[in-house]
PDB file of C-alpha atoms in Angstrom:
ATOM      1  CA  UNK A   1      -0.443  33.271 -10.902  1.00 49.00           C
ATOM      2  CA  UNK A   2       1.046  33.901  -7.454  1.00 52.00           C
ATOM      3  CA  UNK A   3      -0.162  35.984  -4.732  1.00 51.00           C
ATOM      4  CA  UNK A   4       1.868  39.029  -3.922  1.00 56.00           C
ATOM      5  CA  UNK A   5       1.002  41.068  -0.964  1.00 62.00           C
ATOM      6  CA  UNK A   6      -2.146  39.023   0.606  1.00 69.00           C
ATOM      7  CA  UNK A   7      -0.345  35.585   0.458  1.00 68.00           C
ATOM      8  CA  UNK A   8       0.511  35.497   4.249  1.00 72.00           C
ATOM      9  CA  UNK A   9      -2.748  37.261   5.087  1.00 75.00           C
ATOM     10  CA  UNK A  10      -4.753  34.671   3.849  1.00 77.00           C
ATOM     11  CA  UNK A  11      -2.546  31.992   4.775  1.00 81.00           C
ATOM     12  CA  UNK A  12      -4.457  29.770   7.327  1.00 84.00           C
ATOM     13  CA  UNK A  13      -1.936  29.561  10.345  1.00 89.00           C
ATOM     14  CA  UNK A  14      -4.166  27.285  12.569  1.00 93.00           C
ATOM     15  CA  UNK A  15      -4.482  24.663  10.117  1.00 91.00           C
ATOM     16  CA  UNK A  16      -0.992  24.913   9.264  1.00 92.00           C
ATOM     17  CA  UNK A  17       0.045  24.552  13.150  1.00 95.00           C
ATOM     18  CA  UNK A  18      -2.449  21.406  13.222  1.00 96.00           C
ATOM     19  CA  UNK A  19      -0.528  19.827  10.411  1.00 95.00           C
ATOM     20  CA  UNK A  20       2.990  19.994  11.952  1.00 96.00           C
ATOM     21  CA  UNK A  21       1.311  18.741  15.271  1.00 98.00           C
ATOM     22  CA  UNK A  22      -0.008  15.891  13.427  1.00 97.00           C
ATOM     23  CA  UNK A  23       3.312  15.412  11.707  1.00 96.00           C
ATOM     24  CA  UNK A  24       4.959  15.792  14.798  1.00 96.00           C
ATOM     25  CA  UNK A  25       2.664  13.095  16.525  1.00 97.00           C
ATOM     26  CA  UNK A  26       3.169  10.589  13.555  1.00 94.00           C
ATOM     27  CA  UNK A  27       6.779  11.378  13.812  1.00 93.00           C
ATOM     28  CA  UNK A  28       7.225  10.478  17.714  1.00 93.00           C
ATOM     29  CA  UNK A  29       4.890   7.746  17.166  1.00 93.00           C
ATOM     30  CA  UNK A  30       7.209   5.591  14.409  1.00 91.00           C
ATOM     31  CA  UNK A  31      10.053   6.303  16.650  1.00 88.00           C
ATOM     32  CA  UNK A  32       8.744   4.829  19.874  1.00 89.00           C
ATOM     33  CA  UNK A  33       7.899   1.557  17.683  1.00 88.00           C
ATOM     34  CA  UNK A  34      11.172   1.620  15.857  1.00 85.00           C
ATOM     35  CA  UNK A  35      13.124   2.154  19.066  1.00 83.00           C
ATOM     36  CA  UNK A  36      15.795  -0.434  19.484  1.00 81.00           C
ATOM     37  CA  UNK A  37      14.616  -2.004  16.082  1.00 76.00           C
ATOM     38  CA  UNK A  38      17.653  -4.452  14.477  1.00 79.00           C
ATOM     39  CA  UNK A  39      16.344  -4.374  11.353  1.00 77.00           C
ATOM     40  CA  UNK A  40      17.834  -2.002   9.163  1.00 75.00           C
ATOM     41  CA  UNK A  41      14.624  -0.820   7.507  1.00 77.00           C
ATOM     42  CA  UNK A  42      13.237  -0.081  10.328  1.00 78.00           C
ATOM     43  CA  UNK A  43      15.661   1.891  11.417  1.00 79.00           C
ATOM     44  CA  UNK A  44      15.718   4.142   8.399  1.00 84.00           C
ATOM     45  CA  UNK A  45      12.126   5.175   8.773  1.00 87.00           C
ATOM     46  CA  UNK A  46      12.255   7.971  10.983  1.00 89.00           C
ATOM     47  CA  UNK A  47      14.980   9.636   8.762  1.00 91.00           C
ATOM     48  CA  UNK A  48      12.862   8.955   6.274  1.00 91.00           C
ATOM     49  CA  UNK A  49       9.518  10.002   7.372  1.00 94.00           C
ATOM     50  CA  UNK A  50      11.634  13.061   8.596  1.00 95.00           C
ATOM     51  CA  UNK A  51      12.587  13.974   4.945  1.00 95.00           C
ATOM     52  CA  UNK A  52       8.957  13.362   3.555  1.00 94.00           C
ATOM     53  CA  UNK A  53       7.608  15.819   6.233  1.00 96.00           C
ATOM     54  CA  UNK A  54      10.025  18.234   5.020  1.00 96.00           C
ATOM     55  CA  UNK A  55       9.051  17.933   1.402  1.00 96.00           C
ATOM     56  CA  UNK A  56       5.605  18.171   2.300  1.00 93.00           C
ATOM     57  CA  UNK A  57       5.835  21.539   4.057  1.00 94.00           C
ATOM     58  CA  UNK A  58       7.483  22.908   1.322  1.00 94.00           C
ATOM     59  CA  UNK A  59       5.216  21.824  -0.949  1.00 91.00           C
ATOM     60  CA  UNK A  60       2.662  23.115   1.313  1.00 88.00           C
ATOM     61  CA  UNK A  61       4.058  26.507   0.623  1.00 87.00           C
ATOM     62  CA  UNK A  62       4.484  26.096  -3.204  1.00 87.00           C
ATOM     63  CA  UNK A  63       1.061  25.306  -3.550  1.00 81.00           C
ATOM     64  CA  UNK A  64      -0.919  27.858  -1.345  1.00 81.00           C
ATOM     65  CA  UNK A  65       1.143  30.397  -3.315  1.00 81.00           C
ATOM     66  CA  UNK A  66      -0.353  28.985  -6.562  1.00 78.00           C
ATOM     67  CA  UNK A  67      -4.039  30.979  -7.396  1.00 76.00           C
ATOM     68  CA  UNK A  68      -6.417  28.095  -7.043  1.00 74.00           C
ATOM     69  CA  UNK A  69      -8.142  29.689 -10.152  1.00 77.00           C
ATOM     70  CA  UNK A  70      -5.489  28.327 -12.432  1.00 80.00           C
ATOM     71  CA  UNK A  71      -6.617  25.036 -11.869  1.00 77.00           C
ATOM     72  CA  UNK A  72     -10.367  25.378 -12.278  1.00 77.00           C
ATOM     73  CA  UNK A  73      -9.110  26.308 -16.021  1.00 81.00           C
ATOM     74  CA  UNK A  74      -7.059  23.170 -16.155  1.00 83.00           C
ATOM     75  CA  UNK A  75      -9.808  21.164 -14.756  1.00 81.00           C
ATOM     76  CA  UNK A  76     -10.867  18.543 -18.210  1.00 85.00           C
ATOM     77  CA  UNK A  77      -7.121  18.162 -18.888  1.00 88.00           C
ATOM     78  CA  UNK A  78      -5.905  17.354 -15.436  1.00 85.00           C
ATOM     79  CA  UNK A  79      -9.246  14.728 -14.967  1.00 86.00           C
ATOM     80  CA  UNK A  80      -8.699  13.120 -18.483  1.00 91.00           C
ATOM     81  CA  UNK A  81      -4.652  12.570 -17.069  1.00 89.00           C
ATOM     82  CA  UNK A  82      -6.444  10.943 -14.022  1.00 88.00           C
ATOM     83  CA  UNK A  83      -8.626   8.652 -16.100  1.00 91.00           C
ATOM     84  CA  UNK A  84      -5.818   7.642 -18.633  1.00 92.00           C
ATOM     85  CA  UNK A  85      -3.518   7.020 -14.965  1.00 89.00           C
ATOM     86  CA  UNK A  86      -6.194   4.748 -13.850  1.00 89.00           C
ATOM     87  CA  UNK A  87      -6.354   2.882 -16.504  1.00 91.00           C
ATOM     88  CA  UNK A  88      -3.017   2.580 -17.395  1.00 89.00           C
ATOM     89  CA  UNK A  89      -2.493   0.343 -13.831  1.00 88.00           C
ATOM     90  CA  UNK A  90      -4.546  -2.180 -15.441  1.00 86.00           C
ATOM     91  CA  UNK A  91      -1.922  -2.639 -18.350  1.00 85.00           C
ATOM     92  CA  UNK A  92       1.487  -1.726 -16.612  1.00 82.00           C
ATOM     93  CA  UNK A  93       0.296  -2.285 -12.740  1.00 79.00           C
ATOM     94  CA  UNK A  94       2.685  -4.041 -10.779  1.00 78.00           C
ATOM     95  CA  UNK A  95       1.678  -5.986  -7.751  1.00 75.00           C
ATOM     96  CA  UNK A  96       1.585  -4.667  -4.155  1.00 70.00           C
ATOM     97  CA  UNK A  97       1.906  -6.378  -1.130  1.00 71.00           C
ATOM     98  CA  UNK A  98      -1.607  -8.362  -0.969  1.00 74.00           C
ATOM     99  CA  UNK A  99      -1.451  -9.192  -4.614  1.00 73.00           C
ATOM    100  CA  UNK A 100      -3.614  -6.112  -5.596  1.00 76.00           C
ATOM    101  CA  UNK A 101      -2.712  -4.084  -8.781  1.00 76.00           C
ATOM    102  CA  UNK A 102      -2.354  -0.956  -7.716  1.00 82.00           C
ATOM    103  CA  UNK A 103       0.985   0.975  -8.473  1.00 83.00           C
ATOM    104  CA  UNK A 104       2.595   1.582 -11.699  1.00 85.00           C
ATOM    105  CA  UNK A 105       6.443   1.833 -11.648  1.00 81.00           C
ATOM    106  CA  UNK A 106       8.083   4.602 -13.910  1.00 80.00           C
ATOM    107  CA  UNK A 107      11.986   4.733 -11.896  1.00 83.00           C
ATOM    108  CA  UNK A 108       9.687   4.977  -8.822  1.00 83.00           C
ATOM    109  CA  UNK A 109       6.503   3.623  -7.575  1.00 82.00           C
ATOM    110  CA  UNK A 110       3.523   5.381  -8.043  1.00 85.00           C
ATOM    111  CA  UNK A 111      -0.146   5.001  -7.035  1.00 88.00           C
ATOM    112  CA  UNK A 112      -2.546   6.686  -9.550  1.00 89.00           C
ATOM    113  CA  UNK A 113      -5.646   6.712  -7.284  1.00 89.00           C
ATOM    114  CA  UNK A 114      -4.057   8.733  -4.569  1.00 89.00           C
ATOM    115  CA  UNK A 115      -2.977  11.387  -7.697  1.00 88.00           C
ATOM    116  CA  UNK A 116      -7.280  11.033  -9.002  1.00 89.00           C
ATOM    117  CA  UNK A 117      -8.507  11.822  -5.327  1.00 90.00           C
ATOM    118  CA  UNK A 118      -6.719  15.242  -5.577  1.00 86.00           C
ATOM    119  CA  UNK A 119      -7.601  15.520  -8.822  1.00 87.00           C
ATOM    120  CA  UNK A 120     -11.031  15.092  -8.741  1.00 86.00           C
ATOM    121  CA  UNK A 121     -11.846  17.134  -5.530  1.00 85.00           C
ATOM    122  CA  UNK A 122      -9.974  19.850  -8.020  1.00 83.00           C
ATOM    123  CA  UNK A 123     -12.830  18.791 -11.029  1.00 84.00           C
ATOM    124  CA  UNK A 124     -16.184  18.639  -8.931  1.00 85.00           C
ATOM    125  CA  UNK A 125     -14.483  22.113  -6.853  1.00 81.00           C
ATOM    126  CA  UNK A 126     -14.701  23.453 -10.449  1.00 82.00           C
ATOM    127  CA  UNK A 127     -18.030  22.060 -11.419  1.00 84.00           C
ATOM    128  CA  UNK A 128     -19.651  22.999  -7.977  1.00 87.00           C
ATOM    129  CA  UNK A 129     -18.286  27.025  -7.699  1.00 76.00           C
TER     130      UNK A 129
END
């Protein structure tokens, strides 16, 4: 379900302007510490976090469009995905950088908790409406 008419009237344009200053800010701020950087991986990051902001505004957009409603019917199935995520790091987990076991690698690198903290503000939203 997408909202037709009231999507840009309920669109919350303060928040939205405090997220691209706070993308902004993290922006300038890994390109003052990656100035004059040698390193080649450092000097891909700004490109890089430039992208990734991009992405995430879009998908900023994608989602507010989406009626939150749809979820709250989704709301078993999408924590029972989170559960079966967070225990599938204990059997395919690959190591991070401090020796923790936190990712799981499927082409890319994923971290399941950061997917169960969206997910379960989505299942307690649904269990406290």
């Amino acid at each position: 379900m997408i909202h037709t008419g009231t999507f840009w009237k309920q669109f919350d344009f303060i928040l939205f302007a405090a997220i691209l200053l706070l993308i902004l800010f993290g922006i300038l701020m890994i390109a003052s510490t990656t100035r004059g950087a040698i390193d080649p991986d450092l000097i891909t990051r700004v490109p890089d976090q430039i992208l990734y902001a991009i992405i995430g505004i879009v998908m900023v957009f994608i989602l507010a469009a989406v009626d939150y409603r749809l979820l709250g019917g989704l709301h078993m199935w999408l924590y029972i995905v989170m559960v079966a995520l967070l225990v599938l790091v204990q059997f395919l987990g690959v190591e991070g950088d401090a020796g923790s076991q936190r990712w799981i690698n499927v082409g890319i690198r994923i971290q399941p908790s950061e997917i169960g903290k969206i997910l379960i503000i989505i299942t307690l939203g649904y269990h406290l409406a």
